[in-house]
Tab-separated table of C-alpha atoms in Angstrom:
chain	number	residue	atom	x	y	z
A	462	UNK	CA	-117.571	-42.915	-54.404
A	463	UNK	CA	-117.348	-41.718	-58.006
A	464	UNK	CA	-120.684	-39.957	-57.700
A	465	UNK	CA	-119.489	-38.213	-54.527
A	466	UNK	CA	-116.354	-37.002	-56.315
A	467	UNK	CA	-118.436	-35.743	-59.242
A	468	UNK	CA	-120.859	-33.969	-56.900
A	469	UNK	CA	-117.976	-32.369	-54.989
A	470	UNK	CA	-116.433	-31.080	-58.208
A	471	UNK	CA	-119.829	-29.747	-59.292
A	472	UNK	CA	-120.223	-27.864	-55.994
A	473	UNK	CA	-116.765	-26.301	-56.343
A	474	UNK	CA	-117.395	-25.242	-59.949
A	475	UNK	CA	-120.847	-23.873	-59.087
A	476	UNK	CA	-119.499	-21.927	-56.157
A	477	UNK	CA	-116.705	-20.351	-58.202
A	478	UNK	CA	-119.126	-19.559	-61.023
A	479	UNK	CA	-121.431	-17.704	-58.639
A	480	UNK	CA	-118.502	-15.743	-57.273
A	481	UNK	CA	-117.287	-14.855	-60.777
A	482	UNK	CA	-120.759	-13.686	-61.837
A	483	UNK	CA	-121.207	-11.498	-58.781
A	484	UNK	CA	-117.748	-9.903	-58.757
A	485	UNK	CA	-118.751	-7.402	-61.444
A	486	UNK	CA	-121.767	-6.430	-59.370
A	487	UNK	CA	-119.643	-6.005	-56.285
A	488	UNK	CA	-117.525	-3.355	-58.014
A	489	UNK	CA	-120.468	-1.010	-58.306
A	490	UNK	CA	-122.848	-2.034	-55.552
A	491	UNK	CA	-123.094	-3.384	-52.050
A	492	UNK	CA	-124.532	-6.865	-51.703
A	493	UNK	CA	-126.930	-7.657	-48.883
A	494	UNK	CA	-125.469	-9.095	-45.717
A	495	UNK	CA	-127.234	-12.368	-46.339
A	496	UNK	CA	-128.079	-14.140	-49.617
A	497	UNK	CA	-130.151	-17.231	-48.834
A	498	UNK	CA	-129.192	-19.144	-51.999
A	499	UNK	CA	-125.462	-19.011	-51.200
A	500	UNK	CA	-123.539	-20.978	-48.620
A	501	UNK	CA	-121.978	-19.203	-45.627
A	502	UNK	CA	-118.512	-19.748	-47.118
A	503	UNK	CA	-119.429	-18.097	-50.418
A	504	UNK	CA	-121.201	-15.237	-48.649
A	505	UNK	CA	-118.152	-14.677	-46.475
A	506	UNK	CA	-115.874	-14.460	-49.501
A	507	UNK	CA	-118.213	-12.086	-51.305
A	508	UNK	CA	-118.678	-9.842	-48.284
A	509	UNK	CA	-114.913	-9.704	-47.744
A	510	UNK	CA	-114.365	-8.627	-51.355
A	511	UNK	CA	-117.245	-6.189	-51.135
A	512	UNK	CA	-115.786	-4.607	-48.015
A	513	UNK	CA	-112.602	-3.780	-49.896
A	514	UNK	CA	-114.552	-2.180	-52.764
A	515	UNK	CA	-116.838	-0.428	-50.296
A	516	UNK	CA	-113.893	1.172	-48.496
A	517	UNK	CA	-112.467	2.415	-51.793
A	518	UNK	CA	-115.734	4.091	-52.708
A	519	UNK	CA	-115.967	5.856	-49.353
A	520	UNK	CA	-112.769	7.897	-49.590
A	521	UNK	CA	-114.905	11.022	-49.863
A	522	UNK	CA	-116.361	10.207	-46.436
A	523	UNK	CA	-112.852	10.108	-44.967
A	524	UNK	CA	-112.148	13.474	-46.615
A	525	UNK	CA	-115.319	14.857	-45.059
A	526	UNK	CA	-114.444	13.360	-41.652
A	527	UNK	CA	-111.015	14.969	-41.863
A	528	UNK	CA	-112.639	18.329	-42.601
A	529	UNK	CA	-115.252	17.807	-39.869
A	530	UNK	CA	-112.714	17.040	-37.135
A	531	UNK	CA	-110.698	20.114	-38.177
A	532	UNK	CA	-113.840	22.233	-37.764
A	533	UNK	CA	-114.611	20.624	-34.386
A	534	UNK	CA	-111.110	21.215	-33.022
A	535	UNK	CA	-111.120	24.777	-34.395
A	536	UNK	CA	-114.401	25.508	-32.644
A	537	UNK	CA	-112.975	24.219	-29.366
A	538	UNK	CA	-109.782	26.251	-29.811
A	539	UNK	CA	-111.879	29.410	-30.165
A	540	UNK	CA	-114.267	28.626	-27.306
A	541	UNK	CA	-111.920	27.059	-24.742
A	542	UNK	CA	-108.472	28.461	-25.523
A	543	UNK	CA	-109.030	31.936	-26.974
A	544	UNK	CA	-112.239	33.106	-25.263
A	545	UNK	CA	-111.948	30.982	-22.102
A	546	UNK	CA	-115.447	29.460	-22.417
A	547	UNK	CA	-117.137	32.843	-22.881
A	548	UNK	CA	-120.176	31.880	-24.947
A	549	UNK	CA	-121.179	35.438	-25.853
A	550	UNK	CA	-117.712	36.509	-26.980
A	551	UNK	CA	-117.255	33.309	-28.989
A	552	UNK	CA	-120.484	33.784	-30.930
A	553	UNK	CA	-119.515	37.373	-31.744
A	554	UNK	CA	-116.762	35.901	-33.906
A	555	UNK	CA	-118.026	35.120	-37.416
A	556	UNK	CA	-115.874	31.990	-37.804
A	557	UNK	CA	-117.201	30.462	-34.587
A	558	UNK	CA	-120.793	31.022	-35.718
A	559	UNK	CA	-120.106	29.212	-39.005
A	560	UNK	CA	-118.310	26.365	-37.221
A	561	UNK	CA	-121.140	25.826	-34.740
A	562	UNK	CA	-123.605	25.777	-37.595
A	563	UNK	CA	-121.954	22.924	-39.492
A	564	UNK	CA	-119.361	20.964	-37.469
A	565	UNK	CA	-121.406	18.521	-35.359
A	566	UNK	CA	-124.317	18.160	-37.834
A	567	UNK	CA	-121.737	17.189	-40.464
A	568	UNK	CA	-120.158	14.684	-38.086
A	569	UNK	CA	-123.531	13.147	-37.245
A	570	UNK	CA	-124.486	12.918	-40.903
A	571	UNK	CA	-121.200	11.185	-41.755
A	572	UNK	CA	-121.711	8.750	-38.876
A	573	UNK	CA	-125.092	7.788	-40.307
A	574	UNK	CA	-123.666	7.553	-43.806
A	575	UNK	CA	-121.294	4.719	-42.857
A	576	UNK	CA	-123.807	2.608	-40.930
A	577	UNK	CA	-123.768	-0.904	-42.324
A	578	UNK	CA	-127.367	-2.059	-42.607
A	579	UNK	CA	-127.911	-5.768	-42.202
A	580	UNK	CA	-130.786	-8.059	-41.271
A	581	UNK	CA	-131.569	-7.424	-37.613
A	582	UNK	CA	-132.732	-10.469	-35.718
A	583	UNK	CA	-132.300	-10.872	-31.976
A	584	UNK	CA	-128.791	-12.315	-32.215
A	585	UNK	CA	-127.476	-9.740	-34.691
A	586	UNK	CA	-128.939	-6.885	-32.667
A	587	UNK	CA	-127.256	-8.053	-29.464
A	588	UNK	CA	-123.906	-8.496	-31.251
A	589	UNK	CA	-124.110	-5.058	-32.880
A	590	UNK	CA	-125.176	-3.367	-29.640
A	591	UNK	CA	-122.282	-4.931	-27.745
A	592	UNK	CA	-119.788	-3.817	-30.390
A	593	UNK	CA	-121.051	-0.252	-30.270
A	594	UNK	CA	-120.988	-0.376	-26.475
A	595	UNK	CA	-117.303	-1.318	-26.579
A	596	UNK	CA	-116.325	1.081	-29.359
A	597	UNK	CA	-118.349	4.115	-28.222
A	598	UNK	CA	-119.635	3.886	-24.664
A	599	UNK	CA	-116.535	2.447	-22.979
A	600	UNK	CA	-114.245	5.219	-24.339
A	601	UNK	CA	-116.968	7.731	-23.455
A	602	UNK	CA	-116.992	6.612	-19.819
A	603	UNK	CA	-113.299	5.808	-19.326
A	604	UNK	CA	-111.713	8.737	-21.176
A	605	UNK	CA	-114.510	11.160	-20.285
A	606	UNK	CA	-114.245	10.449	-16.552
A	607	UNK	CA	-110.449	10.662	-16.718
A	608	UNK	CA	-110.657	14.082	-18.362
A	609	UNK	CA	-113.268	15.228	-15.840
A	610	UNK	CA	-110.961	14.335	-12.942
A	611	UNK	CA	-108.039	16.017	-14.725
A	612	UNK	CA	-110.045	19.239	-14.804
A	613	UNK	CA	-110.777	18.976	-11.092
A	614	UNK	CA	-114.508	18.249	-11.372
A	615	UNK	CA	-116.410	15.543	-9.497
A	616	UNK	CA	-117.609	12.401	-11.293
A	617	UNK	CA	-121.288	13.333	-10.966
A	618	UNK	CA	-120.508	16.564	-12.830
A	619	UNK	CA	-119.609	14.466	-15.867
A	620	UNK	CA	-122.909	12.578	-16.005
A	621	UNK	CA	-125.151	15.498	-15.044
A	622	UNK	CA	-123.514	17.908	-17.474
A	623	UNK	CA	-125.345	18.095	-20.816
A	624	UNK	CA	-122.080	18.330	-22.760
A	625	UNK	CA	-120.436	15.527	-20.720
A	626	UNK	CA	-117.273	17.677	-20.549
A	627	UNK	CA	-117.197	17.525	-24.368
A	628	UNK	CA	-117.647	13.766	-24.835
A	629	UNK	CA	-121.414	13.828	-25.415
A	630	UNK	CA	-121.013	12.842	-29.074
A	631	UNK	CA	-119.918	9.274	-28.237
A	632	UNK	CA	-122.901	8.703	-25.959
A	633	UNK	CA	-125.389	10.265	-28.374
A	634	UNK	CA	-124.035	8.186	-31.260
A	635	UNK	CA	-124.397	5.012	-29.183
A	636	UNK	CA	-128.014	5.917	-28.391
A	637	UNK	CA	-128.720	6.577	-32.069
A	638	UNK	CA	-127.293	3.188	-33.018
A	639	UNK	CA	-129.582	1.498	-30.477
A	640	UNK	CA	-132.587	3.254	-32.000
A	641	UNK	CA	-131.460	2.279	-35.496
A	642	UNK	CA	-130.985	-1.409	-34.626
A	643	UNK	CA	-134.323	-1.569	-32.817
A	644	UNK	CA	-136.364	-0.081	-35.635
A	645	UNK	CA	-134.507	-1.986	-38.338
A	646	UNK	CA	-135.509	-5.153	-36.509
A	647	UNK	CA	-139.144	-4.076	-36.816
A	648	UNK	CA	-138.799	-3.072	-40.480
A	649	UNK	CA	-137.141	-6.385	-41.353
A	650	UNK	CA	-140.250	-8.245	-40.204
A	651	UNK	CA	-142.184	-6.683	-43.082
A	652	UNK	CA	-142.150	-7.884	-46.704
A	653	UNK	CA	-139.281	-6.347	-48.673
A	654	UNK	CA	-141.595	-4.302	-50.934
A	655	UNK	CA	-142.944	-2.443	-47.887
A	656	UNK	CA	-139.601	-1.787	-46.188
A	657	UNK	CA	-138.710	1.467	-47.941
A	658	UNK	CA	-142.138	2.949	-47.230
A	659	UNK	CA	-141.861	1.811	-43.605
A	660	UNK	CA	-138.410	3.368	-43.269
A	661	UNK	CA	-139.653	6.690	-44.628
A	662	UNK	CA	-142.755	6.700	-42.401
A	663	UNK	CA	-140.685	5.833	-39.318
A	664	UNK	CA	-138.178	8.535	-40.188
A	665	UNK	CA	-140.817	11.264	-40.408
A	666	UNK	CA	-142.672	10.110	-37.285
A	667	UNK	CA	-139.518	9.946	-35.164
A	668	UNK	CA	-138.193	13.217	-36.584
A	669	UNK	CA	-141.496	14.924	-35.769
A	670	UNK	CA	-141.404	13.531	-32.217
A	671	UNK	CA	-137.792	14.610	-31.764
A	672	UNK	CA	-138.678	18.180	-32.774
A	673	UNK	CA	-141.551	18.227	-30.260
A	674	UNK	CA	-139.568	16.715	-27.382
A	675	UNK	CA	-136.471	18.849	-28.029
A	676	UNK	CA	-138.067	21.812	-26.264
A	677	UNK	CA	-138.453	20.159	-22.840
A	678	UNK	CA	-136.185	17.098	-22.770
A	679	UNK	CA	-133.219	19.186	-21.571
A	680	UNK	CA	-135.097	19.963	-18.344
A	681	UNK	CA	-135.387	16.280	-17.340
A	682	UNK	CA	-132.190	15.261	-15.547
A	683	UNK	CA	-132.590	11.522	-16.205
A	684	UNK	CA	-132.829	12.128	-19.963
A	685	UNK	CA	-129.794	14.425	-19.843
A	686	UNK	CA	-127.796	11.719	-18.059
A	687	UNK	CA	-128.755	9.254	-20.813
A	688	UNK	CA	-127.883	11.765	-23.535
A	689	UNK	CA	-131.418	11.863	-24.928
A	690	UNK	CA	-131.278	15.664	-25.148
A	691	UNK	CA	-128.639	15.298	-27.879
A	692	UNK	CA	-130.400	12.363	-29.550
A	693	UNK	CA	-133.579	14.341	-30.243
A	694	UNK	CA	-131.450	17.189	-31.578
A	695	UNK	CA	-129.495	15.107	-34.101
A	696	UNK	CA	-131.809	12.194	-34.934
A	697	UNK	CA	-133.190	13.640	-38.229
A	698	UNK	CA	-129.664	14.348	-39.489
A	699	UNK	CA	-128.267	10.951	-38.504
A	700	UNK	CA	-131.165	8.848	-39.730
A	701	UNK	CA	-131.542	10.630	-43.061
A	702	UNK	CA	-127.922	9.638	-43.773
A	703	UNK	CA	-128.648	6.056	-42.681
A	704	UNK	CA	-131.445	5.820	-45.243
A	705	UNK	CA	-129.315	7.393	-47.980
A	706	UNK	CA	-126.708	4.710	-47.347
A	707	UNK	CA	-129.213	1.874	-46.995
A	708	UNK	CA	-130.850	2.571	-50.354
A	709	UNK	CA	-127.560	3.601	-52.027
A	710	UNK	CA	-128.623	7.110	-52.999
A	711	UNK	CA	-125.154	8.663	-52.638
A	712	UNK	CA	-124.380	8.955	-56.334
A	713	UNK	CA	-127.841	10.383	-57.071
A	714	UNK	CA	-127.459	13.103	-54.416
A	715	UNK	CA	-123.747	13.805	-53.952
A	716	UNK	CA	-122.868	12.955	-57.543
A	717	UNK	CA	-125.539	15.248	-58.999
A	718	UNK	CA	-124.278	18.459	-60.594
A	719	UNK	CA	-127.759	19.987	-60.348
A	720	UNK	CA	-128.015	19.378	-56.605
A	721	UNK	CA	-124.483	20.713	-56.155
A	722	UNK	CA	-125.326	23.907	-58.061
A	723	UNK	CA	-128.627	24.435	-56.224
A	724	UNK	CA	-126.930	23.973	-52.832
A	725	UNK	CA	-124.213	26.484	-53.682
A	726	UNK	CA	-126.784	28.957	-55.006
A	727	UNK	CA	-128.878	28.718	-51.824
A	728	UNK	CA	-125.817	29.179	-49.599
A	729	UNK	CA	-124.638	32.214	-51.562
A	730	UNK	CA	-128.131	33.717	-51.508
A	731	UNK	CA	-128.416	33.295	-47.732
A	732	UNK	CA	-124.936	34.755	-47.308
A	733	UNK	CA	-125.883	37.862	-49.306
A	734	UNK	CA	-129.116	38.247	-47.325
A	735	UNK	CA	-127.129	37.989	-44.082
A	736	UNK	CA	-124.751	40.740	-45.270
A	737	UNK	CA	-127.772	42.933	-46.033
A	738	UNK	CA	-129.155	42.031	-42.586
A	739	UNK	CA	-132.336	40.536	-44.057
A	740	UNK	CA	-133.945	38.001	-41.701
A	741	UNK	CA	-134.915	34.601	-43.087
A	742	UNK	CA	-136.956	32.193	-40.974
A	743	UNK	CA	-135.109	28.927	-40.403
A	744	UNK	CA	-131.944	30.363	-41.983
A	745	UNK	CA	-129.559	28.443	-39.714
A	746	UNK	CA	-131.201	25.090	-40.402
A	747	UNK	CA	-131.278	25.739	-44.162
A	748	UNK	CA	-127.606	26.758	-44.180
A	749	UNK	CA	-126.671	23.678	-42.150
A	750	UNK	CA	-128.565	21.329	-44.475
A	751	UNK	CA	-127.263	22.736	-47.740
A	752	UNK	CA	-123.826	23.255	-46.230
A	753	UNK	CA	-123.565	19.504	-45.613
A	754	UNK	CA	-124.826	18.722	-49.121
A	755	UNK	CA	-122.393	21.200	-50.692
A	756	UNK	CA	-119.423	19.769	-48.797
A	757	UNK	CA	-120.253	16.175	-49.708
A	758	UNK	CA	-121.042	17.012	-53.349
A	759	UNK	CA	-117.674	18.748	-53.615
A	760	UNK	CA	-115.692	15.965	-51.921
A	761	UNK	CA	-117.545	13.234	-53.830
A	762	UNK	CA	-115.766	14.428	-56.970
A	763	UNK	CA	-112.412	13.740	-55.311
A	764	UNK	CA	-113.303	10.188	-54.293
A	765	UNK	CA	-110.553	8.559	-56.336
A	766	UNK	CA	-108.119	11.465	-56.437
A	767	UNK	CA	-104.567	11.148	-55.144
A	768	UNK	CA	-102.238	13.835	-53.869
A	769	UNK	CA	-100.406	15.052	-50.792
A	770	UNK	CA	-103.237	17.267	-49.514
A	771	UNK	CA	-105.976	14.750	-50.325
A	772	UNK	CA	-104.078	11.877	-48.703
A	773	UNK	CA	-103.325	14.007	-45.631
A	774	UNK	CA	-106.977	14.965	-45.132
A	775	UNK	CA	-107.998	11.340	-45.699
A	776	UNK	CA	-105.462	10.213	-43.071
A	777	UNK	CA	-106.874	12.677	-40.546
A	778	UNK	CA	-110.371	11.430	-41.373
A	779	UNK	CA	-109.347	7.892	-40.425
A	780	UNK	CA	-107.974	9.074	-37.074
A	781	UNK	CA	-111.030	10.988	-35.899
A	782	UNK	CA	-111.633	8.848	-32.793
A	783	UNK	CA	-108.089	9.415	-31.515
A	784	UNK	CA	-108.293	13.128	-32.289
A	785	UNK	CA	-111.735	13.552	-30.752
A	786	UNK	CA	-111.074	11.826	-27.429
A	787	UNK	CA	-107.536	13.149	-26.853
A	788	UNK	CA	-107.671	16.735	-28.125
A	789	UNK	CA	-109.672	17.801	-25.055
A	790	UNK	CA	-106.662	17.058	-22.846
A	791	UNK	CA	-104.532	19.437	-24.912
A	792	UNK	CA	-107.172	22.153	-25.229
A	793	UNK	CA	-108.111	21.915	-21.545
A	794	UNK	CA	-104.655	23.063	-20.508
A	795	UNK	CA	-103.933	25.568	-23.291
A	796	UNK	CA	-104.608	29.285	-22.908
A	797	UNK	CA	-104.541	31.602	-25.935
A	798	UNK	CA	-106.521	34.513	-24.500
A	799	UNK	CA	-103.938	36.984	-25.799
A	800	UNK	CA	-105.396	36.356	-29.284
A	801	UNK	CA	-108.956	37.327	-28.337
A	802	UNK	CA	-108.385	41.079	-28.664
A	803	UNK	CA	-107.124	41.068	-32.243
A	804	UNK	CA	-109.758	38.550	-33.370
A	805	UNK	CA	-112.641	40.577	-31.952
A	806	UNK	CA	-111.172	43.873	-33.182
A	807	UNK	CA	-111.033	42.830	-36.834
A	808	UNK	CA	-113.550	39.944	-36.781
A	809	UNK	CA	-112.307	38.871	-40.203
A	810	UNK	CA	-113.189	35.386	-41.419
A	811	UNK	CA	-109.908	35.146	-43.323
A	812	UNK	CA	-107.795	36.378	-40.394
A	813	UNK	CA	-109.590	34.050	-37.972
A	814	UNK	CA	-108.923	31.060	-40.243
A	815	UNK	CA	-105.238	32.019	-40.556
A	816	UNK	CA	-104.922	32.116	-36.760
A	817	UNK	CA	-107.116	29.198	-35.705
A	818	UNK	CA	-106.495	26.523	-38.351
A	819	UNK	CA	-102.694	26.225	-37.885
A	820	UNK	CA	-103.213	25.881	-34.117
A	821	UNK	CA	-105.908	23.267	-34.752
A	822	UNK	CA	-103.644	21.273	-37.076
A	823	UNK	CA	-100.958	21.255	-34.387
A	824	UNK	CA	-103.430	19.971	-31.791
A	825	UNK	CA	-104.653	17.320	-34.250
A	826	UNK	CA	-101.064	16.213	-34.868
A	827	UNK	CA	-100.334	15.941	-31.123
A	828	UNK	CA	-103.611	14.048	-30.557
A	829	UNK	CA	-102.696	11.481	-33.223
A	830	UNK	CA	-99.262	10.983	-31.630
A	831	UNK	CA	-100.886	10.633	-28.209
A	832	UNK	CA	-103.246	8.030	-29.649
A	833	UNK	CA	-100.320	6.065	-31.077
A	834	UNK	CA	-98.564	6.114	-27.704
A	835	UNK	CA	-101.699	4.921	-25.902
A	836	UNK	CA	-102.147	2.100	-28.420
A	837	UNK	CA	-98.707	0.747	-27.524
A	838	UNK	CA	-100.118	-0.339	-24.172
A	839	UNK	CA	-102.053	-3.565	-24.729
A	840	UNK	CA	-104.463	-2.989	-21.833
A	841	UNK	CA	-105.331	0.604	-22.769
A	842	UNK	CA	-105.508	-0.303	-26.459
A	843	UNK	CA	-108.090	-2.995	-25.712
A	844	UNK	CA	-110.001	-0.897	-23.189
A	845	UNK	CA	-110.253	2.312	-25.222
A	846	UNK	CA	-110.088	1.108	-28.821
A	847	UNK	CA	-111.340	-2.492	-28.447
A	848	UNK	CA	-108.292	-3.834	-30.329
């Protein structure tokens, strides 16, 4: 009995000692999901503490998500409300061109940047896939079909339409998660020293294939129904962010003053060349890439800042799902065509921002309120938000 008491005390002391030693590490790094030498109880406590520290360090992601959803809503205000879905007229507006260049790539990159990478065995993969199904695919189907019927379209129009009446992002993100979980399961079978090389090789192979297939995948109706046309378009952006997060490269990329300066210099150079009407091959892709880097490098500096504006943008960033799925209902029944004449006449970036952004903020505010109302209903809250 005495020996059992002594052994029990030793286990308690050892456990607390391990926790104390690793707390300092947790403040600056993310521990793996599983540490074989620790008990499940200790791992659970460490992961819980790490999650709190992790969320604090990712404030800049919430800032970026807040900015991204503002850009998305603004693009939809221009396209749907002001120019009544006139693609040509919308692209004649300088602001719309800039928004289309950066908004969804930024959103996809941020989605990859917050992917929690853990050991993928069969059980973990099934659990993760089910969670993403509930969080992404169920709202995609339920809210998307509801909006489709509200607009007077048939249900098959929703599935056959490449844009899924605007809700394609949820389906594409679900597909990208499935790809990520599948290939992480393969990578995890390899020795740890080969995993980074394997990740990089897989990334380049799949990115190369996505570029090849992007040209014809949109013509295959089955692939459009499954959202594969969007997957091949955004896979390189999403998965590059996944790898940055997995190998904790954020501070080396977004925290680098040199990278920040180079990104700004490239953007300014391309802007000057565009003003002089000098053609640059791949200009849009280069501007999109360095635009994302510039935004994240800038916001990374404000990671621990406090203030009314910063807190407001951060709050919006944490409500992106509500804003994304509900703002279509507001935009779908709002007409602002009377603004199209003045915006095309002057085509000023500053004037366009002054007109569009206040309207977008109002729609964002209404969407958040609508989300809060929906969450009051237990059935809808569980169905849409899995709460």
